[in-house]
Coordinates of C-alpha atoms in Angstrom, one line a residue:
M1214 CA 0.2 0.1 0.1
C1215 CA 0.9 3.5 -0.2
G1216 CA 0.4 5.4 3.0
R1217 CA 2.7 8.2 3.0
Y1218 CA 4.4 10.6 0.5
A1219 CA 6.2 13.7 -0.2
S1220 CA 4.8 16.3 -2.3
A1221 CA 6.9 19.6 -1.9
R1222 CA 6.6 21.2 -5.4
K1223 CA 5.0 24.8 -5.4
K1224 CA 1.7 25.2 -7.3
H1225 CA 2.9 27.1 -10.2
E1226 CA 5.6 24.3 -11.0
L1227 CA 2.7 21.7 -10.8
L1228 CA 0.5 23.9 -13.3
E1229 CA 3.4 24.0 -15.7
E1230 CA 4.5 20.6 -15.4
F1231 CA 0.9 19.3 -15.8
Q1232 CA 0.1 21.7 -18.7
V1233 CA -3.1 22.6 -16.4
E1234 CA -5.7 24.8 -18.1
L1235 CA -7.4 26.1 -14.9
D1236 CA -6.3 26.6 -11.4
G1237 CA -9.4 25.5 -9.6
E1238 CA -8.2 26.8 -6.3
P1239 CA -6.8 30.3 -7.1
D1240 CA -6.9 31.6 -3.8
K1241 CA -5.5 28.4 -2.0
E1242 CA -2.0 27.0 -2.0
L1243 CA -0.8 23.9 -0.1
G1244 CA 2.5 24.3 1.5
A1245 CA 5.5 21.8 0.9
D1246 CA 4.6 18.6 2.8
F1247 CA 7.2 15.8 3.3
N1248 CA 5.1 13.7 5.2
V1249 CA 1.7 13.5 3.5
A1250 CA -0.5 11.3 5.3
P1251 CA -4.2 10.0 4.9
T1252 CA -7.2 12.6 5.4
K1253 CA -4.8 15.6 4.5
N1254 CA -5.4 17.9 1.8
V1255 CA -3.4 17.2 -1.4
Y1256 CA -3.3 18.4 -4.9
A1257 CA -4.9 16.2 -7.8
V1258 CA -5.1 16.9 -11.6
M1259 CA -8.1 16.2 -13.4
S1260 CA -10.2 16.9 -16.6
R1261 CA -13.7 18.0 -16.2
S1262 CA -16.5 19.8 -18.3
S1263 CA -18.6 22.8 -17.2
K1264 CA -22.0 23.8 -17.7
E1265 CA -20.7 26.7 -19.8
D1266 CA -18.2 24.4 -21.9
E1267 CA -18.8 20.7 -22.8
H1268 CA -14.9 20.7 -23.6
P1269 CA -13.1 18.9 -20.7
V1270 CA -10.5 21.2 -19.2
R1271 CA -7.5 19.9 -17.3
Q1272 CA -7.4 21.5 -13.7
L1273 CA -5.6 21.4 -10.5
R1274 CA -7.8 20.8 -7.5
I1275 CA -7.3 20.4 -3.5
V1276 CA -9.0 17.3 -2.4
R1277 CA -8.8 15.1 0.7
W1278 CA -6.8 11.9 0.5
G1279 CA -9.3 9.1 1.5
L1280 CA -12.0 8.3 -1.1
V1281 CA -15.6 8.8 0.1
P1282 CA -18.1 6.9 -2.1
V1283 CA -21.1 8.6 -3.1
W1284 CA -23.2 6.1 -1.1
A1285 CA -21.3 6.5 2.0
K1286 CA -23.4 7.5 5.1
D1287 CA -20.5 9.6 6.6
P1288 CA -17.0 10.6 5.5
S1289 CA -15.2 8.5 8.0
I1290 CA -15.0 5.7 5.5
G1291 CA -12.4 7.8 3.7
S1292 CA -9.7 6.7 6.1
R1293 CA -9.9 3.1 5.0
L1294 CA -10.0 3.8 1.3
I1295 CA -6.6 5.5 0.9
N1296 CA -5.6 2.9 -1.7
A1297 CA -7.4 0.9 -4.7
R1298 CA -6.0 -2.2 -6.0
A1299 CA -5.5 -1.8 -9.9
E1300 CA -6.5 -5.6 -10.2
T1301 CA -10.0 -4.8 -8.8
L1302 CA -11.0 -1.4 -9.7
A1303 CA -13.9 -2.3 -12.0
E1304 CA -15.2 -4.8 -9.5
K1305 CA -15.2 -2.9 -6.2
P1306 CA -18.5 -0.8 -5.5
S1307 CA -16.2 1.8 -3.7
F1308 CA -14.3 2.5 -6.8
R1309 CA -15.8 1.3 -10.1
Q1310 CA -18.1 4.5 -10.6
A1311 CA -14.9 6.7 -10.1
F1312 CA -12.8 4.3 -12.5
A1313 CA -15.3 4.8 -15.2
K1314 CA -15.6 8.3 -14.9
R1315 CA -13.3 10.4 -12.4
R1316 CA -9.9 9.2 -12.9
C1317 CA -7.1 11.7 -11.8
L1318 CA -3.2 12.1 -11.4
I1319 CA -1.8 12.7 -7.7
P1320 CA 1.5 14.5 -7.9
A1321 CA 4.3 13.4 -5.6
D1322 CA 8.0 13.8 -5.4
G1323 CA 8.1 10.2 -4.1
Y1324 CA 6.5 7.9 -1.5
F1325 CA 7.8 6.0 1.7
E1326 CA 7.6 2.2 2.5
W1327 CA 8.8 0.2 5.4
M1328 CA 10.9 -2.8 5.2
A1329 CA 11.2 -5.2 8.0
V1330 CA 14.9 -5.6 9.6
E1331 CA 15.9 -9.0 9.7
G1332 CA 16.2 -10.2 13.3
E1333 CA 14.6 -6.9 14.7
K1334 CA 11.1 -5.8 15.5
K1335 CA 11.6 -2.4 13.8
K1336 CA 11.1 -1.4 10.3
Q1337 CA 13.4 0.5 8.3
P1338 CA 11.6 3.5 6.1
Y1339 CA 12.7 3.9 2.5
F1340 CA 12.0 7.0 0.1
I1341 CA 11.1 6.0 -3.3
H1342 CA 11.4 8.4 -6.1
P1343 CA 11.7 8.8 -9.8
A1344 CA 15.5 8.0 -10.5
D1345 CA 15.6 11.0 -12.9
G1346 CA 14.4 13.7 -10.3
G1347 CA 11.1 14.3 -12.0
V1348 CA 7.6 14.3 -10.6
L1349 CA 5.9 11.0 -9.8
A1350 CA 2.5 11.1 -11.3
M1351 CA 0.4 8.6 -9.3
A1352 CA -2.8 7.2 -10.8
G1353 CA -5.7 8.1 -8.8
L1354 CA -9.5 8.3 -8.7
Y1355 CA -11.7 11.2 -7.2
E1356 CA -15.2 11.3 -5.9
F1357 CA -17.8 13.9 -4.8
W1358 CA -19.7 13.3 -1.5
K1359 CA -22.7 15.3 -0.5
D1360 CA -23.5 16.1 3.3
R1361 CA -27.3 16.0 3.0
A1362 CA -27.3 17.4 6.7
R1363 CA -26.0 20.9 5.3
D1364 CA -27.7 23.6 3.5
D1365 CA -27.4 24.0 -0.2
D1366 CA -25.3 27.1 0.1
D1367 CA -22.9 25.8 2.9
P1368 CA -19.6 25.7 1.4
L1369 CA -18.9 22.5 3.2
K1370 CA -21.7 20.7 1.6
W1371 CA -19.7 18.8 -0.8
L1372 CA -16.4 16.9 0.1
V1373 CA -14.0 15.9 -2.6
T1374 CA -11.8 13.0 -2.0
C1375 CA -9.4 10.9 -3.7
T1376 CA -7.4 7.5 -3.5
V1377 CA -4.1 6.3 -4.9
I1378 CA -4.0 3.2 -7.4
T1379 CA -1.5 0.4 -6.4
T1380 CA -0.1 -2.5 -8.1
D1381 CA 2.4 -5.1 -7.4
A1382 CA 5.9 -3.6 -7.1
E1383 CA 8.6 -4.4 -9.7
D1384 CA 11.2 -6.7 -8.6
Q1385 CA 13.8 -4.1 -7.2
L1386 CA 11.3 -2.5 -5.2
G1387 CA 9.4 -5.8 -3.9
R1388 CA 12.2 -6.5 -1.5
I1389 CA 11.0 -3.4 0.4
H1390 CA 7.2 -3.9 -0.1
D1391 CA 5.2 -5.9 -2.4
R1392 CA 2.9 -3.2 -3.7
M1393 CA 3.4 0.4 -5.0
P1394 CA 1.4 3.3 -6.4
M1395 CA 0.6 2.8 -9.9
M1396 CA 2.4 5.5 -12.3
I1397 CA 1.1 7.1 -15.1
E1398 CA 3.6 8.1 -17.7
R1399 CA 3.2 11.5 -19.6
D1400 CA 2.3 10.0 -22.8
R1401 CA -0.8 8.5 -21.2
W1402 CA -2.0 11.3 -19.1
A1403 CA -4.4 12.6 -21.7
D1404 CA -6.2 9.6 -22.1
W1405 CA -6.1 8.6 -18.3
L1406 CA -7.8 11.7 -17.4
D1407 CA -10.3 11.9 -20.3
P1408 CA -13.7 11.9 -18.7
G1409 CA -15.2 10.6 -22.1
L1410 CA -13.3 7.4 -21.7
T1411 CA -15.8 5.4 -19.7
D1412 CA -14.8 1.8 -20.9
T1413 CA -13.2 0.5 -18.0
E1414 CA -11.5 -2.2 -20.1
R1415 CA -9.9 0.6 -22.3
A1416 CA -8.8 2.3 -19.1
S1417 CA -7.3 -0.5 -17.5
R1418 CA -5.0 -0.9 -20.3
L1419 CA -3.5 2.5 -19.6
L1420 CA -2.4 1.0 -16.2
V1421 CA 1.1 -0.3 -16.9
P1422 CA 3.6 -0.8 -13.9
A1423 CA 7.0 1.3 -14.0
E1424 CA 9.7 -0.3 -15.7
A1425 CA 12.7 -1.6 -13.6
G1426 CA 15.1 1.1 -12.7
R1427 CA 12.3 3.8 -13.2
L1428 CA 12.6 4.4 -9.6
A1429 CA 15.2 4.6 -6.8
A1430 CA 15.1 4.1 -3.3
Y1431 CA 17.3 4.7 -0.3
P1432 CA 16.7 4.4 3.6
V1433 CA 15.7 7.5 5.5
S1434 CA 15.2 8.6 9.1
T1435 CA 12.4 7.0 11.3
D1436 CA 11.5 10.4 12.1
V1437 CA 8.9 10.1 9.1
N1438 CA 7.1 7.4 11.3
N1439 CA 5.4 10.2 13.2
V1440 CA 3.1 12.0 11.3
R1441 CA 3.8 15.2 13.2
N1442 CA 7.2 15.3 11.8
N1443 CA 7.9 17.1 8.5
G1444 CA 10.6 18.9 6.5
P1445 CA 13.2 18.0 3.8
D1446 CA 15.2 16.2 6.3
L1447 CA 12.8 13.3 6.2
I1448 CA 13.7 12.4 2.7
K1449 CA 17.5 12.8 3.1
P1450 CA 19.4 9.6 2.8
L1451 CA 20.8 8.1 6.0
P1452 CA 24.5 9.4 6.3
D1453 CA 26.2 6.2 5.6
E1454 CA 23.9 4.9 3.0
E1455 CA 23.5 7.8 0.6
E1456 CA 25.2 6.0 -2.2
A1457 CA 25.0 2.3 -1.5
G1458 CA 21.3 2.6 -0.6
L1459 CA 20.3 3.6 -4.2
F1460 CA 19.2 1.2 -6.8

């Protein structure tokens, strides 16, 4: 699973990187977060049509991590739906509607996974990131949830949430954890975000696991274990492992 990641790029960098046409939250900007955890607000790239224009517009939105299905009685279910397995997207009631109509990209600098240390009870955290230093475009789904207890003019009536799609880890990363976020390469962004693509079989063919060597990993401080800790030190390699830990 993917339960923590880092997202430190500024909004204007993401708008340019993802060729966003509309800043959906022009008056808001998330600060650099090196320890993104479930239920936090995160950036998501999506394409949506408006009432005025049927042409889908690529936009950057702020959503909450942890998908809340439209049928949920309350939003607490989101904390249990932070990940969605690529193998069962079209089958699971929690995800199948969003998979057909509401796919997104979740930008990250990298993500964290923990590996058991032989002979010890503790686990060693690793930071896993694109080897070329580029942005990690994680495949995601988003959903709108309506709080029926609130008035129609209440700005909190609608909650927008997301989940990160996961897949089997490629061989080198599999030694750390058997699952990893599904990446969407740049040449598939437009198709993945296209709301007109509602055929889930075709959408599934866009989910291609990362090639071996596309990502690199190194061990980092256990400070990342505590969600209250934050800052760039969390993604620094351990002093004696800076070179040897990369692969």
